[in-house]
Short mmCIF file of C-alpha atoms in Angstrom, two decimals:
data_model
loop_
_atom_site.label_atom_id
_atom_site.label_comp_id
_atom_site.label_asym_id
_atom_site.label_seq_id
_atom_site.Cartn_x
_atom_site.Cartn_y
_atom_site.Cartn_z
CA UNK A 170 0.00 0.00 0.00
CA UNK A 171 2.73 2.42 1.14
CA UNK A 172 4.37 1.75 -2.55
CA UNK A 173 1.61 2.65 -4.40
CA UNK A 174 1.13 5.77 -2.31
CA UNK A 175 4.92 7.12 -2.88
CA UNK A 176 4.21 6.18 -6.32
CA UNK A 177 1.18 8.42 -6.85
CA UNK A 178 2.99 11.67 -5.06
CA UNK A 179 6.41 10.59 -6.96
CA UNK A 180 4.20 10.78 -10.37
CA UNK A 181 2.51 14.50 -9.16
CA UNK A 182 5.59 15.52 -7.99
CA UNK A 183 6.97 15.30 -11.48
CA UNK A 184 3.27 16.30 -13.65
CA UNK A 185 4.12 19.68 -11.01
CA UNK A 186 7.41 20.04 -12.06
CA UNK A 187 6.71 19.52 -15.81
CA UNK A 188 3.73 22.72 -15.03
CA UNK A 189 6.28 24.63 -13.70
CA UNK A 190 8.79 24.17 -16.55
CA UNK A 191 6.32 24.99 -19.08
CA UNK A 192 5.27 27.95 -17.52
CA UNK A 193 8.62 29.18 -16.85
CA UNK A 194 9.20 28.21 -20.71
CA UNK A 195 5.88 30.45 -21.55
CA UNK A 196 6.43 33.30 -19.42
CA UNK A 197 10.48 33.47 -21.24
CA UNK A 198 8.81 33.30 -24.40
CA UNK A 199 6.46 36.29 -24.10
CA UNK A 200 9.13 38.75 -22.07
CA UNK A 201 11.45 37.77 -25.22
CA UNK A 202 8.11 38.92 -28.01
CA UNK A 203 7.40 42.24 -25.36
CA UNK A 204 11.44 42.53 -25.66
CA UNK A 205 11.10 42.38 -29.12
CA UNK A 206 8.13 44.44 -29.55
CA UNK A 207 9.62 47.04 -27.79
CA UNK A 208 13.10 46.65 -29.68
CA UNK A 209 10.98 46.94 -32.97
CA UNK A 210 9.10 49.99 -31.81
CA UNK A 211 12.45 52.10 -31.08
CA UNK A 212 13.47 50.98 -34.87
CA UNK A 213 10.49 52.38 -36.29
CA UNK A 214 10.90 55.23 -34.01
CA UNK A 215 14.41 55.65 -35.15
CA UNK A 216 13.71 54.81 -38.75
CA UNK A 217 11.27 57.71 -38.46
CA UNK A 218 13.15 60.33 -37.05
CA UNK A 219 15.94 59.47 -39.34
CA UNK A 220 13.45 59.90 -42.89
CA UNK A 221 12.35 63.40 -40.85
CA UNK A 222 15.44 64.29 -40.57
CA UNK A 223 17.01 63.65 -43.64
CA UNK A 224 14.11 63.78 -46.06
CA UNK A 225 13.14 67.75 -45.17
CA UNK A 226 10.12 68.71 -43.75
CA UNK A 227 6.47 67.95 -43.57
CA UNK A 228 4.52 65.96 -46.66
CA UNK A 229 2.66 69.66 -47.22
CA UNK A 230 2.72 70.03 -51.06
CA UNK A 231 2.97 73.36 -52.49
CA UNK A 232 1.92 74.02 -56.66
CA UNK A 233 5.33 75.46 -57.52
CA UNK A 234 4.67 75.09 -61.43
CA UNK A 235 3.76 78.37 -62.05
CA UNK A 236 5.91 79.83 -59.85
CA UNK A 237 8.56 81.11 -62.70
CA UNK A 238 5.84 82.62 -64.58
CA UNK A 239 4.30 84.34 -62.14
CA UNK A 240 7.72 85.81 -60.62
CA UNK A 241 8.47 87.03 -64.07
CA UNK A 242 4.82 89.10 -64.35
CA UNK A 243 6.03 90.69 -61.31
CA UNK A 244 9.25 91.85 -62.12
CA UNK A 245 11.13 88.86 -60.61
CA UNK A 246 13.41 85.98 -61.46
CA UNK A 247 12.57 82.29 -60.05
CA UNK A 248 15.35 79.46 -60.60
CA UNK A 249 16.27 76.38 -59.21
CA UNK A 250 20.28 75.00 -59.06
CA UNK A 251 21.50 71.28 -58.57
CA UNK A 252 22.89 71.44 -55.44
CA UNK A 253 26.42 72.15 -55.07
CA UNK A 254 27.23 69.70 -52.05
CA UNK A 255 26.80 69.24 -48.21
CA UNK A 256 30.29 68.69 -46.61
CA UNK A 257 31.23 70.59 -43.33
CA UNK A 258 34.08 72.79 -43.81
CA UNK A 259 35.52 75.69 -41.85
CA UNK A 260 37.05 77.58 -44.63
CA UNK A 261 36.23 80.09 -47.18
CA UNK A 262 33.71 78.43 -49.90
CA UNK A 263 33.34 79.85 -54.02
CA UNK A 264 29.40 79.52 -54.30
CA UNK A 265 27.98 78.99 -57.78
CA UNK A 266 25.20 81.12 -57.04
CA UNK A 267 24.82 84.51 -56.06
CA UNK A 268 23.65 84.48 -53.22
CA UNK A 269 24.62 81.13 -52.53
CA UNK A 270 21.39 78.36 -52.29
CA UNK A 271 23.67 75.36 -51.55
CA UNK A 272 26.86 73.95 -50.97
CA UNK A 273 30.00 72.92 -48.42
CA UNK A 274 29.12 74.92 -45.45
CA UNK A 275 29.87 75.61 -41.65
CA UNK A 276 29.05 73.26 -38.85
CA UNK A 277 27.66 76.15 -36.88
CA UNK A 278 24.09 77.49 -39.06
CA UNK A 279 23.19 80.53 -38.43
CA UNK A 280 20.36 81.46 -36.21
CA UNK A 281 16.64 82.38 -36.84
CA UNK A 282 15.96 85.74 -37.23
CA UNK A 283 16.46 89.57 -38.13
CA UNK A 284 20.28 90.89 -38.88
CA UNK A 285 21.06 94.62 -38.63
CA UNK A 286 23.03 95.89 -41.13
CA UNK A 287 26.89 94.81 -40.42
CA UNK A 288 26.22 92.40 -38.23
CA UNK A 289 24.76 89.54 -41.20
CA UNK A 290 26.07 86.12 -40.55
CA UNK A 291 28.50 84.67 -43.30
CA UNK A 292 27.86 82.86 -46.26
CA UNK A 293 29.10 79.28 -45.07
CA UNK A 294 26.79 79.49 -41.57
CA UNK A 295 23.58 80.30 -43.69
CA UNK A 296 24.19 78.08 -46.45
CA UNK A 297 24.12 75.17 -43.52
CA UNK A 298 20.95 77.22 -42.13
CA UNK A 299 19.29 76.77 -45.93
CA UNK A 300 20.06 72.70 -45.29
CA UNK A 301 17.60 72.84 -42.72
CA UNK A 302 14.80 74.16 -44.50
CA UNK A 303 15.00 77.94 -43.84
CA UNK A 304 14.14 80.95 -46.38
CA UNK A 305 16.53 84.16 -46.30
CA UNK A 306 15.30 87.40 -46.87
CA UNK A 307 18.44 89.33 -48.23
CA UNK A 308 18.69 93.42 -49.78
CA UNK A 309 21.39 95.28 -51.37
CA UNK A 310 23.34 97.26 -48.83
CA UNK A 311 22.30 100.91 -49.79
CA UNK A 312 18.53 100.26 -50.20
CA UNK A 313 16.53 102.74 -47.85
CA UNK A 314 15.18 102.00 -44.74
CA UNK A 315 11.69 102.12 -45.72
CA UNK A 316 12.16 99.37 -48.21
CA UNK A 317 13.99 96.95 -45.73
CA UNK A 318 10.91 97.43 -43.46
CA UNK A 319 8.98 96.42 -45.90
CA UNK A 320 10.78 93.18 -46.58
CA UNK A 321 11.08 92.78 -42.79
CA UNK A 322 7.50 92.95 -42.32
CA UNK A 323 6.70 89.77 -45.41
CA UNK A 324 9.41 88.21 -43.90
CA UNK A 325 7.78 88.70 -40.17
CA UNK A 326 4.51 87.53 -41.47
CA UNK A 327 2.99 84.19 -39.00
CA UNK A 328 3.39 81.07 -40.80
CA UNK A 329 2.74 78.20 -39.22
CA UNK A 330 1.74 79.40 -36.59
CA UNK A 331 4.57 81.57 -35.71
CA UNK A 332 5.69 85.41 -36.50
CA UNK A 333 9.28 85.27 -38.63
CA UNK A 334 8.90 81.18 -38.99
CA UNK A 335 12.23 79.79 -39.85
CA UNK A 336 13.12 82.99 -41.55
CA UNK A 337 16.49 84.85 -41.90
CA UNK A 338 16.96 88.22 -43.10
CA UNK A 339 19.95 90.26 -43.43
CA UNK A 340 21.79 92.46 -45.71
CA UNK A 341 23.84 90.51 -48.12
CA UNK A 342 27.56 90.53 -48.16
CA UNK A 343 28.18 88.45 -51.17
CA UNK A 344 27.88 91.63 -54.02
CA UNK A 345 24.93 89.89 -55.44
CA UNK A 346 23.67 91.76 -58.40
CA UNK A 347 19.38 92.15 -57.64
CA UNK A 348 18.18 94.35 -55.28
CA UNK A 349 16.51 92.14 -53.12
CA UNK A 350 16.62 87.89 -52.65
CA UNK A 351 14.82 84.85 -51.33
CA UNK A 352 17.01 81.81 -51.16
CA UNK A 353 16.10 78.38 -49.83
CA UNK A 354 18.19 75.42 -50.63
CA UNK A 355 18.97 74.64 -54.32
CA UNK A 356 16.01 77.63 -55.34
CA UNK A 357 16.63 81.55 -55.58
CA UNK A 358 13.74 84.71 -55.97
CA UNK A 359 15.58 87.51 -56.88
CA UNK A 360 13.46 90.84 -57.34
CA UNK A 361 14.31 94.20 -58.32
CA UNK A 362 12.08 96.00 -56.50
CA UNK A 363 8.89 95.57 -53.57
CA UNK A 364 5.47 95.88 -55.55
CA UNK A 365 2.53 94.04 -54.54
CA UNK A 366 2.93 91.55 -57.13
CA UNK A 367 6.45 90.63 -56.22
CA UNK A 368 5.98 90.84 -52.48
CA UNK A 369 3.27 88.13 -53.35
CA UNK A 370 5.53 86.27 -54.98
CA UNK A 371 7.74 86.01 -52.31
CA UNK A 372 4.80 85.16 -49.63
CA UNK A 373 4.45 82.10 -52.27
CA UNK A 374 8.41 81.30 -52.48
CA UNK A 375 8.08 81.07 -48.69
CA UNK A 376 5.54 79.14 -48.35
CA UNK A 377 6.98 76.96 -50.75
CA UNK A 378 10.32 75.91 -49.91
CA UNK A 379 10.13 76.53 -46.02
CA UNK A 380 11.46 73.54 -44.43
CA UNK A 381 12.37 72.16 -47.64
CA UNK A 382 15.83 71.65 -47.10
CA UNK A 383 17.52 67.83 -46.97
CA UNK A 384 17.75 67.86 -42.87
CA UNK A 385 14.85 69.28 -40.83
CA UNK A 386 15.66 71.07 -38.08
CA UNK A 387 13.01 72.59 -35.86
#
């Protein structure tokens, strides 16, 4: 009698032990699929930030095809350059264009915002500021102070949101032949003077090609 009984506890001792071994083996298999799930998530996450980044920004579209057309009725000049490179450099850079709308460029972009006269940042900073999607407002050095608040005031305008959006403006230092320019990366407005019509234009540039450039940077 006794044998049978140690025989019946020896054979639930062991149908325990297999339920504990398979749950053990369960409960490893679904912390290695949340492990996983959650490894797969930061990819995509990654993968994400990484198109953002390098793909420019936002999927808004913008009609640019009669953009050329309608510069010229108002007096204006609308092109578009291949771009002339992306390598970090900290010396002295021969831009194609004029003003410059790509290229080798500083590490350091210049900031947002309004320059006064004398105090514009250089070429190489901005160019690496046009990589990350902004617009620059530049004028001739000479042209009145009336007309540069005038361009100050387009290129305050809210967009998105937010007064001066991404914007630069300064007086350009590269002896650039028009009057007044709108550069964003690989495309340049020039304008000879501020009418309605080409002050629309340049509402429409902007809107255009504002964070536009191959990185996004907010």
């Amino acid at each position: 009698m006794a044998s049978r009984q140690e025989e019946k506890e020896r054979r639930r001792r062991e149908r325990l032990e297999a339920e504990q071994a398979a749950a053990k083996t369960a409960s490893r298999k679904r912390t290695l699929q949340l492990a996983g799930g959650a490894a797969l998530a930061v990819i995509v996450i990654a993968v994400i930030a990484v198109v953002a980044l390098a793909g420019g920004g936002g999927s808004d579209k913008v009609d640019t095809s009669n953009l050329a057309k309608t510069a010229t009725a108002a007096g204006c000049t609308f092109k578009s350059y291949p771009a002339e490179g992306r390598t970090h450099t900290t010396g002295k850079v021969k831009y194609k264009t004029n003003p410059p709308t790509s290229g080798n460029h500083n590490p350091t972009p210049a900031q947002d915002g309004i320059y006064a006269p004398g105090n514009e940042p250089q070429p190489e900073n901005y160019v690496h500021s046009l990589e990350h999607g902004r617009v620059e407002f530049e004028y001739k050095p000479g042209t009145p102070q009336s007309q540069i608040a005038q361009l100050q005031k387009i290129a305050l305008e809210p967009f998105k949101g937010s007064a001066g959006y991404h914007v630069l403006m300064f007086q350009n230092n590269t002896k650039m032949p028009s009057q007044f320019a709108l550069a964003a990366w690989t495309k340049l407005l020039t304008c000879k003077a501020l009418t309605s019509k080409s002050m629309d234009v340049m509402r429409q540039f902007r809107k255009a090609y504002t964070d536009k450039g191959p990185e996004f940077i907010p």
